[in-house]
XYZ file of C-alpha atoms in Angstrom:
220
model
C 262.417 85.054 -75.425
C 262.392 81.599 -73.913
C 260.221 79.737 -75.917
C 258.283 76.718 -73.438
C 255.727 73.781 -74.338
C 253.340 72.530 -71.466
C 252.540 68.822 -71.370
C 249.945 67.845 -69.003
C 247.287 65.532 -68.954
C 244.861 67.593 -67.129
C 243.826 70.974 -69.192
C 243.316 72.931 -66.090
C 247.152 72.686 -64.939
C 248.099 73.462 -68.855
C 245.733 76.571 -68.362
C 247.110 77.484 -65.253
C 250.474 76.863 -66.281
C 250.398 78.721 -69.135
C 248.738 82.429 -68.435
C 251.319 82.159 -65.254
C 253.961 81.976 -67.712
C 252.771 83.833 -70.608
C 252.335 87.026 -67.859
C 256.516 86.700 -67.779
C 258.004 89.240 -70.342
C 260.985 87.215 -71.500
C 259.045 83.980 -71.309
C 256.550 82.952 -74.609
C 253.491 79.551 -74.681
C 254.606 78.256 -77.888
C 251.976 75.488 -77.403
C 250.971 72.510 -75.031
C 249.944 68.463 -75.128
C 247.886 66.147 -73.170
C 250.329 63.128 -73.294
C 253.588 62.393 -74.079
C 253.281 61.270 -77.803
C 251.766 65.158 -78.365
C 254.464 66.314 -76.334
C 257.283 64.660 -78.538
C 255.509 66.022 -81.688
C 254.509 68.899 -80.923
C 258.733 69.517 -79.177
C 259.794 68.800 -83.373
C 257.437 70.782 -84.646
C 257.507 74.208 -82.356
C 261.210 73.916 -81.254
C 260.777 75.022 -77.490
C 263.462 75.769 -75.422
C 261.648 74.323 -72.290
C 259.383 71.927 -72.068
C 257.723 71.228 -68.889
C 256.854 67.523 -68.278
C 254.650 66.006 -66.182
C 255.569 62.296 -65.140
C 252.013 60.507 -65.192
C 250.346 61.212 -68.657
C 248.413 58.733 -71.080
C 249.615 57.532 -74.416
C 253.565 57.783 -73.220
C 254.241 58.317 -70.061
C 256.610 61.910 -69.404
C 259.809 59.618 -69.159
C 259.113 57.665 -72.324
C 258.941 61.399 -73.774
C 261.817 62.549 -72.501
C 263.834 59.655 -73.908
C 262.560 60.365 -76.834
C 263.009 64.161 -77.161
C 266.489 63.902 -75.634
C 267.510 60.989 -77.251
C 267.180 62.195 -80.809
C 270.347 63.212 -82.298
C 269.092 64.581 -85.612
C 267.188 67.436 -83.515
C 267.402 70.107 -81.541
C 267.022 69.285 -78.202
C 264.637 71.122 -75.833
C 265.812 71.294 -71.730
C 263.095 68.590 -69.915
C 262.011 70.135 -66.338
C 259.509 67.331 -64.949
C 256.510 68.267 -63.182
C 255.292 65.784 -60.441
C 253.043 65.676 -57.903
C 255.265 63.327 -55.832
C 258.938 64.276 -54.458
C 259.965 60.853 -54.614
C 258.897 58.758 -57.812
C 260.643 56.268 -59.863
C 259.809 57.726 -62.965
C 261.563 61.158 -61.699
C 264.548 59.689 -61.262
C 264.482 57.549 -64.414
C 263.764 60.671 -66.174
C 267.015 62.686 -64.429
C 269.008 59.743 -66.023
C 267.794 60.117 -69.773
C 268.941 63.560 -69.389
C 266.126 65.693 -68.068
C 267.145 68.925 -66.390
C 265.698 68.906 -63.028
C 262.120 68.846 -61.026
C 259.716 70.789 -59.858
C 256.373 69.597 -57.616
C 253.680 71.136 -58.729
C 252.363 72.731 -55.621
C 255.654 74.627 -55.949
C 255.236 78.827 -55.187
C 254.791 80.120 -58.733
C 257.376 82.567 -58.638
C 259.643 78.993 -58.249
C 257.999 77.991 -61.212
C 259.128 80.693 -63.472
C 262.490 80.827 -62.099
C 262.622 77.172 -62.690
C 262.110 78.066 -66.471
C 264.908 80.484 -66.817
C 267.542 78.358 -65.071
C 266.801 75.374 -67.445
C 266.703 77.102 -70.344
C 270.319 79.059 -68.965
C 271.653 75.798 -69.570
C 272.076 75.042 -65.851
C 270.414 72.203 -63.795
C 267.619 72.537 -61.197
C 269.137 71.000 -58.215
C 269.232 73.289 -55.140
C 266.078 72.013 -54.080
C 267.192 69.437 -50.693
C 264.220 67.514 -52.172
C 266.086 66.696 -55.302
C 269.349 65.567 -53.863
C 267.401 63.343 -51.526
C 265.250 61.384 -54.470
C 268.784 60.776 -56.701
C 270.418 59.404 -53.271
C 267.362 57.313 -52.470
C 267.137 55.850 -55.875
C 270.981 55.606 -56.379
C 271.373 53.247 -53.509
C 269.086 51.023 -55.310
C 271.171 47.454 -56.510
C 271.085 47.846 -60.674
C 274.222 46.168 -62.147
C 273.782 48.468 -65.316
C 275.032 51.611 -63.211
C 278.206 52.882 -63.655
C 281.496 51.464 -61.403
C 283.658 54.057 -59.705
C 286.454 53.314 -62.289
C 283.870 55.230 -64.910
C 285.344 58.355 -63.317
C 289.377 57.334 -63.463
C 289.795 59.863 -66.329
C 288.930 63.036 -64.095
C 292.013 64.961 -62.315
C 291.658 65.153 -58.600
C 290.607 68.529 -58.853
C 287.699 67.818 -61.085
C 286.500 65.143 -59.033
C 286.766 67.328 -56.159
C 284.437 69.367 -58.042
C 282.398 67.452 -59.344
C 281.721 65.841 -55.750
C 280.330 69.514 -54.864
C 278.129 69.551 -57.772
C 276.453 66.210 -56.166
C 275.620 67.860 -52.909
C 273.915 70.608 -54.785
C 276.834 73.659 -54.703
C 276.627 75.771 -57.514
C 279.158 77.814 -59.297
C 280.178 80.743 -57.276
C 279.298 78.341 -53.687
C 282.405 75.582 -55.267
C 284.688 78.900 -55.728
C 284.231 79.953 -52.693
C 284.626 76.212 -50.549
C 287.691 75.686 -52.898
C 288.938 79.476 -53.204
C 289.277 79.897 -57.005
C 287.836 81.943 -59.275
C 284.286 81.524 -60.413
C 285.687 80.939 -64.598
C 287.705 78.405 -63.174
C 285.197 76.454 -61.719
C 282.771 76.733 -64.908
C 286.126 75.802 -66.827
C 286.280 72.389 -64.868
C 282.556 71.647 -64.899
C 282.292 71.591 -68.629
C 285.923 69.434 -68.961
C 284.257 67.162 -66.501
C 280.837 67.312 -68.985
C 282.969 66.075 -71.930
C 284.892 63.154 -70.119
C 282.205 61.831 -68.986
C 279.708 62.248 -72.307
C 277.464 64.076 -69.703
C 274.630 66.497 -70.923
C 274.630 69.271 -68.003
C 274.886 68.738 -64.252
C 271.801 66.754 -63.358
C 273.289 63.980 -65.422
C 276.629 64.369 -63.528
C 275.067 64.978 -60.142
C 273.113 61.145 -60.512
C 276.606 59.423 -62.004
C 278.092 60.785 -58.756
C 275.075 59.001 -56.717
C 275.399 55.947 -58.554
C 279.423 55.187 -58.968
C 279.503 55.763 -55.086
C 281.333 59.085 -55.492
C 278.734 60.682 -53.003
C 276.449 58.961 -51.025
C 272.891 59.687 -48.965
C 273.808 61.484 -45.702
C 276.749 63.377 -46.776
Protein backbone atom coordinates (compact mmCIF):
# COMPACT_ATOMS: atom_id res chain seq x y z
CA UNK A 1 0.00 0.00 0.00
CA UNK A 2 1.20 3.50 -0.73
CA UNK A 3 0.65 5.29 2.22
CA UNK A 4 -0.22 9.44 1.20
CA UNK A 5 -0.86 12.66 3.47
CA UNK A 6 -3.01 15.56 1.91
CA UNK A 7 -2.03 19.12 2.80
CA UNK A 8 -4.37 21.70 1.72
CA UNK A 9 -5.61 24.72 3.05
CA UNK A 10 -9.06 24.42 1.84
CA UNK A 11 -11.01 21.20 3.46
CA UNK A 12 -13.07 20.69 0.43
CA UNK A 13 -9.93 19.84 -1.93
CA UNK A 14 -8.55 17.55 1.18
CA UNK A 15 -12.12 15.89 0.98
CA UNK A 16 -12.08 15.58 -2.53
CA UNK A 17 -8.67 14.53 -2.65
CA UNK A 18 -8.91 12.02 -0.36
CA UNK A 19 -12.19 9.64 -1.11
CA UNK A 20 -10.60 9.94 -4.89
CA UNK A 21 -7.67 8.32 -3.53
CA UNK A 22 -8.86 6.22 -0.80
CA UNK A 23 -11.33 4.49 -3.77
CA UNK A 24 -7.62 3.23 -5.25
CA UNK A 25 -6.89 -0.36 -3.90
CA UNK A 26 -3.14 -0.08 -3.50
CA UNK A 27 -3.37 3.52 -2.39
CA UNK A 28 -4.27 4.28 1.71
CA UNK A 29 -5.33 8.36 3.49
CA UNK A 30 -3.03 8.04 6.28
CA UNK A 31 -4.14 11.59 7.28
CA UNK A 32 -4.20 15.32 6.02
CA UNK A 33 -3.21 19.19 7.23
CA UNK A 34 -4.39 22.61 6.59
CA UNK A 35 -0.88 24.28 6.41
CA UNK A 36 2.43 23.45 6.12
CA UNK A 37 3.56 23.34 9.86
CA UNK A 38 0.62 20.35 10.18
CA UNK A 39 1.93 18.98 7.15
CA UNK A 40 5.62 18.66 8.49
CA UNK A 41 4.22 17.13 11.75
CA UNK A 42 1.87 15.24 10.86
CA UNK A 43 4.80 13.69 7.65
CA UNK A 44 7.03 12.57 11.27
CA UNK A 45 4.40 11.32 12.89
CA UNK A 46 2.36 9.04 10.12
CA UNK A 47 5.41 8.27 7.86
CA UNK A 48 3.65 8.68 4.36
CA UNK A 49 5.13 7.69 1.38
CA UNK A 50 3.49 10.63 -0.59
CA UNK A 51 2.59 13.63 0.45
CA UNK A 52 0.73 15.88 -1.75
CA UNK A 53 1.53 19.63 -1.31
CA UNK A 54 -0.16 22.45 -2.17
CA UNK A 55 2.07 25.66 -2.75
CA UNK A 56 -0.15 28.53 -1.12
CA UNK A 57 -1.09 27.43 2.51
CA UNK A 58 -1.05 29.53 5.88
CA UNK A 59 1.32 29.06 8.74
CA UNK A 60 4.31 27.74 6.21
CA UNK A 61 3.91 28.04 2.98
CA UNK A 62 4.15 24.24 0.87
CA UNK A 63 7.88 25.12 -0.05
CA UNK A 64 8.92 26.06 3.46
CA UNK A 65 7.41 22.41 4.15
CA UNK A 66 9.05 20.74 1.76
CA UNK A 67 12.44 22.05 2.88
CA UNK A 68 11.71 20.97 5.88
CA UNK A 69 10.44 17.40 5.31
CA UNK A 70 13.19 16.81 2.74
CA UNK A 71 15.77 18.45 4.41
CA UNK A 72 15.78 16.38 7.56
CA UNK A 73 18.38 13.83 7.62
CA UNK A 74 17.46 12.04 10.85
CA UNK A 75 14.03 10.94 9.05
CA UNK A 76 12.53 9.17 6.67
CA UNK A 77 11.79 11.10 3.89
CA UNK A 78 8.35 11.16 2.21
CA UNK A 79 8.32 11.89 -2.00
CA UNK A 80 6.79 15.84 -2.20
CA UNK A 81 4.31 16.05 -5.39
CA UNK A 82 3.12 19.87 -5.26
CA UNK A 83 -0.30 20.75 -6.00
CA UNK A 84 -0.86 24.25 -7.62
CA UNK A 85 -3.34 26.00 -9.14
CA UNK A 86 -0.85 27.87 -11.38
CA UNK A 87 1.55 26.12 -14.11
CA UNK A 88 4.03 28.66 -13.68
CA UNK A 89 4.82 29.85 -9.98
CA UNK A 90 7.94 30.71 -8.24
CA UNK A 91 7.29 28.76 -5.38
CA UNK A 92 6.93 25.52 -7.80
CA UNK A 93 10.06 25.82 -8.97
CA UNK A 94 11.72 26.70 -5.66
CA UNK A 95 10.09 23.68 -4.38
CA UNK A 96 11.55 21.28 -7.50
CA UNK A 97 14.98 22.58 -6.18
CA UNK A 98 14.65 21.50 -2.39
CA UNK A 99 13.98 18.20 -3.79
CA UNK A 100 10.28 17.82 -4.41
CA UNK A 101 9.28 15.17 -6.92
CA UNK A 102 7.26 16.81 -9.49
CA UNK A 103 3.74 18.84 -10.06
CA UNK A 104 0.52 18.42 -10.65
CA UNK A 105 -2.33 21.43 -11.31
CA UNK A 106 -5.08 20.74 -9.63
CA UNK A 107 -7.67 20.85 -12.32
CA UNK A 108 -5.64 17.86 -13.53
CA UNK A 109 -8.09 14.61 -14.87
CA UNK A 110 -8.23 12.51 -11.71
CA UNK A 111 -7.14 9.44 -13.16
CA UNK A 112 -3.66 11.83 -13.64
CA UNK A 113 -3.92 12.37 -10.16
CA UNK A 114 -3.65 8.87 -8.99
CA UNK A 115 -1.15 7.93 -11.45
CA UNK A 116 0.77 10.87 -10.27
CA UNK A 117 0.81 9.07 -6.79
CA UNK A 118 2.20 5.81 -7.91
CA UNK A 119 5.01 7.24 -10.04
CA UNK A 120 6.30 9.35 -7.04
CA UNK A 121 6.11 6.95 -4.67
CA UNK A 122 8.00 4.34 -7.57
CA UNK A 123 10.77 6.48 -6.88
CA UNK A 124 10.60 8.18 -10.29
CA UNK A 125 9.98 11.93 -11.06
CA UNK A 126 6.82 13.52 -12.53
CA UNK A 127 8.12 15.25 -15.51
CA UNK A 128 6.44 14.21 -18.79
CA UNK A 129 4.06 16.84 -18.41
CA UNK A 130 5.40 19.75 -21.43
CA UNK A 131 4.07 22.06 -18.67
CA UNK A 132 6.78 21.07 -16.30
CA UNK A 133 9.76 21.29 -18.55
CA UNK A 134 8.55 24.71 -19.59
CA UNK A 135 8.29 26.27 -15.77
CA UNK A 136 12.12 24.76 -14.85
CA UNK A 137 13.35 26.45 -18.31
CA UNK A 138 11.49 29.66 -17.58
CA UNK A 139 12.76 29.93 -14.10
CA UNK A 140 16.29 28.54 -14.94
CA UNK A 141 17.03 31.37 -17.27
CA UNK A 142 16.50 33.58 -14.40
CA UNK A 143 20.20 35.52 -13.36
CA UNK A 144 20.93 33.87 -9.58
CA UNK A 145 24.73 33.69 -9.02
CA UNK A 146 24.05 30.83 -6.39
CA UNK A 147 23.20 28.31 -9.35
CA UNK A 148 25.45 25.87 -10.30
CA UNK A 149 28.39 26.60 -13.25
CA UNK A 150 28.66 24.08 -16.06
CA UNK A 151 32.01 22.85 -14.53
CA UNK A 152 29.53 21.31 -11.58
CA UNK A 153 29.00 18.55 -14.14
CA UNK A 154 32.96 17.88 -15.23
CA UNK A 155 32.84 14.60 -13.23
CA UNK A 156 30.13 12.89 -15.57
CA UNK A 157 31.48 10.63 -18.65
CA UNK A 158 30.21 11.79 -21.96
CA UNK A 159 27.83 9.16 -22.00
CA UNK A 160 26.18 10.15 -18.80
CA UNK A 161 25.89 13.59 -19.75
CA UNK A 162 24.45 12.51 -22.89
CA UNK A 163 21.96 11.00 -20.73
CA UNK A 164 21.39 13.01 -18.46
CA UNK A 165 20.70 15.82 -21.22
CA UNK A 166 17.62 13.43 -22.23
CA UNK A 167 16.40 13.29 -18.80
CA UNK A 168 16.11 17.34 -19.05
CA UNK A 169 13.87 17.26 -22.06
CA UNK A 170 11.60 14.90 -20.26
CA UNK A 171 12.69 11.18 -21.93
CA UNK A 172 12.21 8.52 -19.68
CA UNK A 173 13.87 5.22 -19.31
CA UNK A 174 12.94 2.94 -22.08
CA UNK A 175 12.43 6.52 -24.61
CA UNK A 176 16.73 7.25 -23.73
CA UNK A 177 17.29 3.36 -24.73
CA UNK A 178 15.70 3.59 -27.55
CA UNK A 179 17.24 7.39 -28.96
CA UNK A 180 20.66 5.94 -27.78
CA UNK A 181 20.08 2.08 -28.65
CA UNK A 182 21.07 0.37 -25.36
CA UNK A 183 19.44 -1.61 -23.16
CA UNK A 184 16.85 -0.28 -20.79
CA UNK A 185 19.30 -1.64 -17.33
CA UNK A 186 21.85 0.27 -18.87
CA UNK A 187 20.25 3.37 -18.96
CA UNK A 188 18.79 3.01 -15.23
CA UNK A 189 22.54 1.95 -14.48
CA UNK A 190 23.77 5.49 -15.69
CA UNK A 191 20.92 7.52 -14.21
CA UNK A 192 21.60 6.47 -10.69
CA UNK A 193 25.78 6.88 -11.25
CA UNK A 194 24.80 10.27 -12.50
CA UNK A 195 22.38 10.62 -9.04
CA UNK A 196 25.47 9.95 -6.86
CA UNK A 197 28.03 12.36 -8.65
CA UNK A 198 26.06 14.88 -8.49
CA UNK A 199 24.50 14.38 -4.65
CA UNK A 200 21.13 14.47 -6.59
CA UNK A 201 17.88 13.03 -4.93
CA UNK A 202 15.93 11.55 -8.13
CA UNK A 203 15.51 13.12 -11.56
CA UNK A 204 13.56 16.29 -10.93
CA UNK A 205 16.58 17.49 -9.03
CA UNK A 206 18.83 16.51 -12.02
CA UNK A 207 16.41 17.65 -14.69
CA UNK A 208 16.57 21.60 -12.94
CA UNK A 209 20.70 21.31 -12.48
CA UNK A 210 20.59 20.61 -16.24
CA UNK A 211 18.34 23.95 -16.71
CA UNK A 212 20.44 25.89 -14.56
CA UNK A 213 24.34 24.92 -15.46
CA UNK A 214 23.23 25.63 -19.15
CA UNK A 215 23.38 21.93 -20.05
CA UNK A 216 19.84 22.31 -21.72
CA UNK A 217 18.20 25.30 -22.41
CA UNK A 218 14.33 26.66 -23.18
CA UNK A 219 13.53 25.80 -26.83
CA UNK A 220 15.44 22.71 -27.24
Amino acid sequence: MIRVLIADDQAMVRQGFGALLAAQPDLLVVGDAADGAQAVAAARHLDPDVVLMDVRMPVMDGLEATRKLLGDRSAQRPRVLILTTFDLDDYVYEALRAGASGFLLKDAPAADLVQAVRVVAAGDALLAPAVTRRLIAEFAARPDRRRPRPTDLAGLTPRETEVLRLIARGRNNAEIAGDLVVAEQTVKTHVGRILAKLGLRDRAQAVVLAYETGLVSAGE
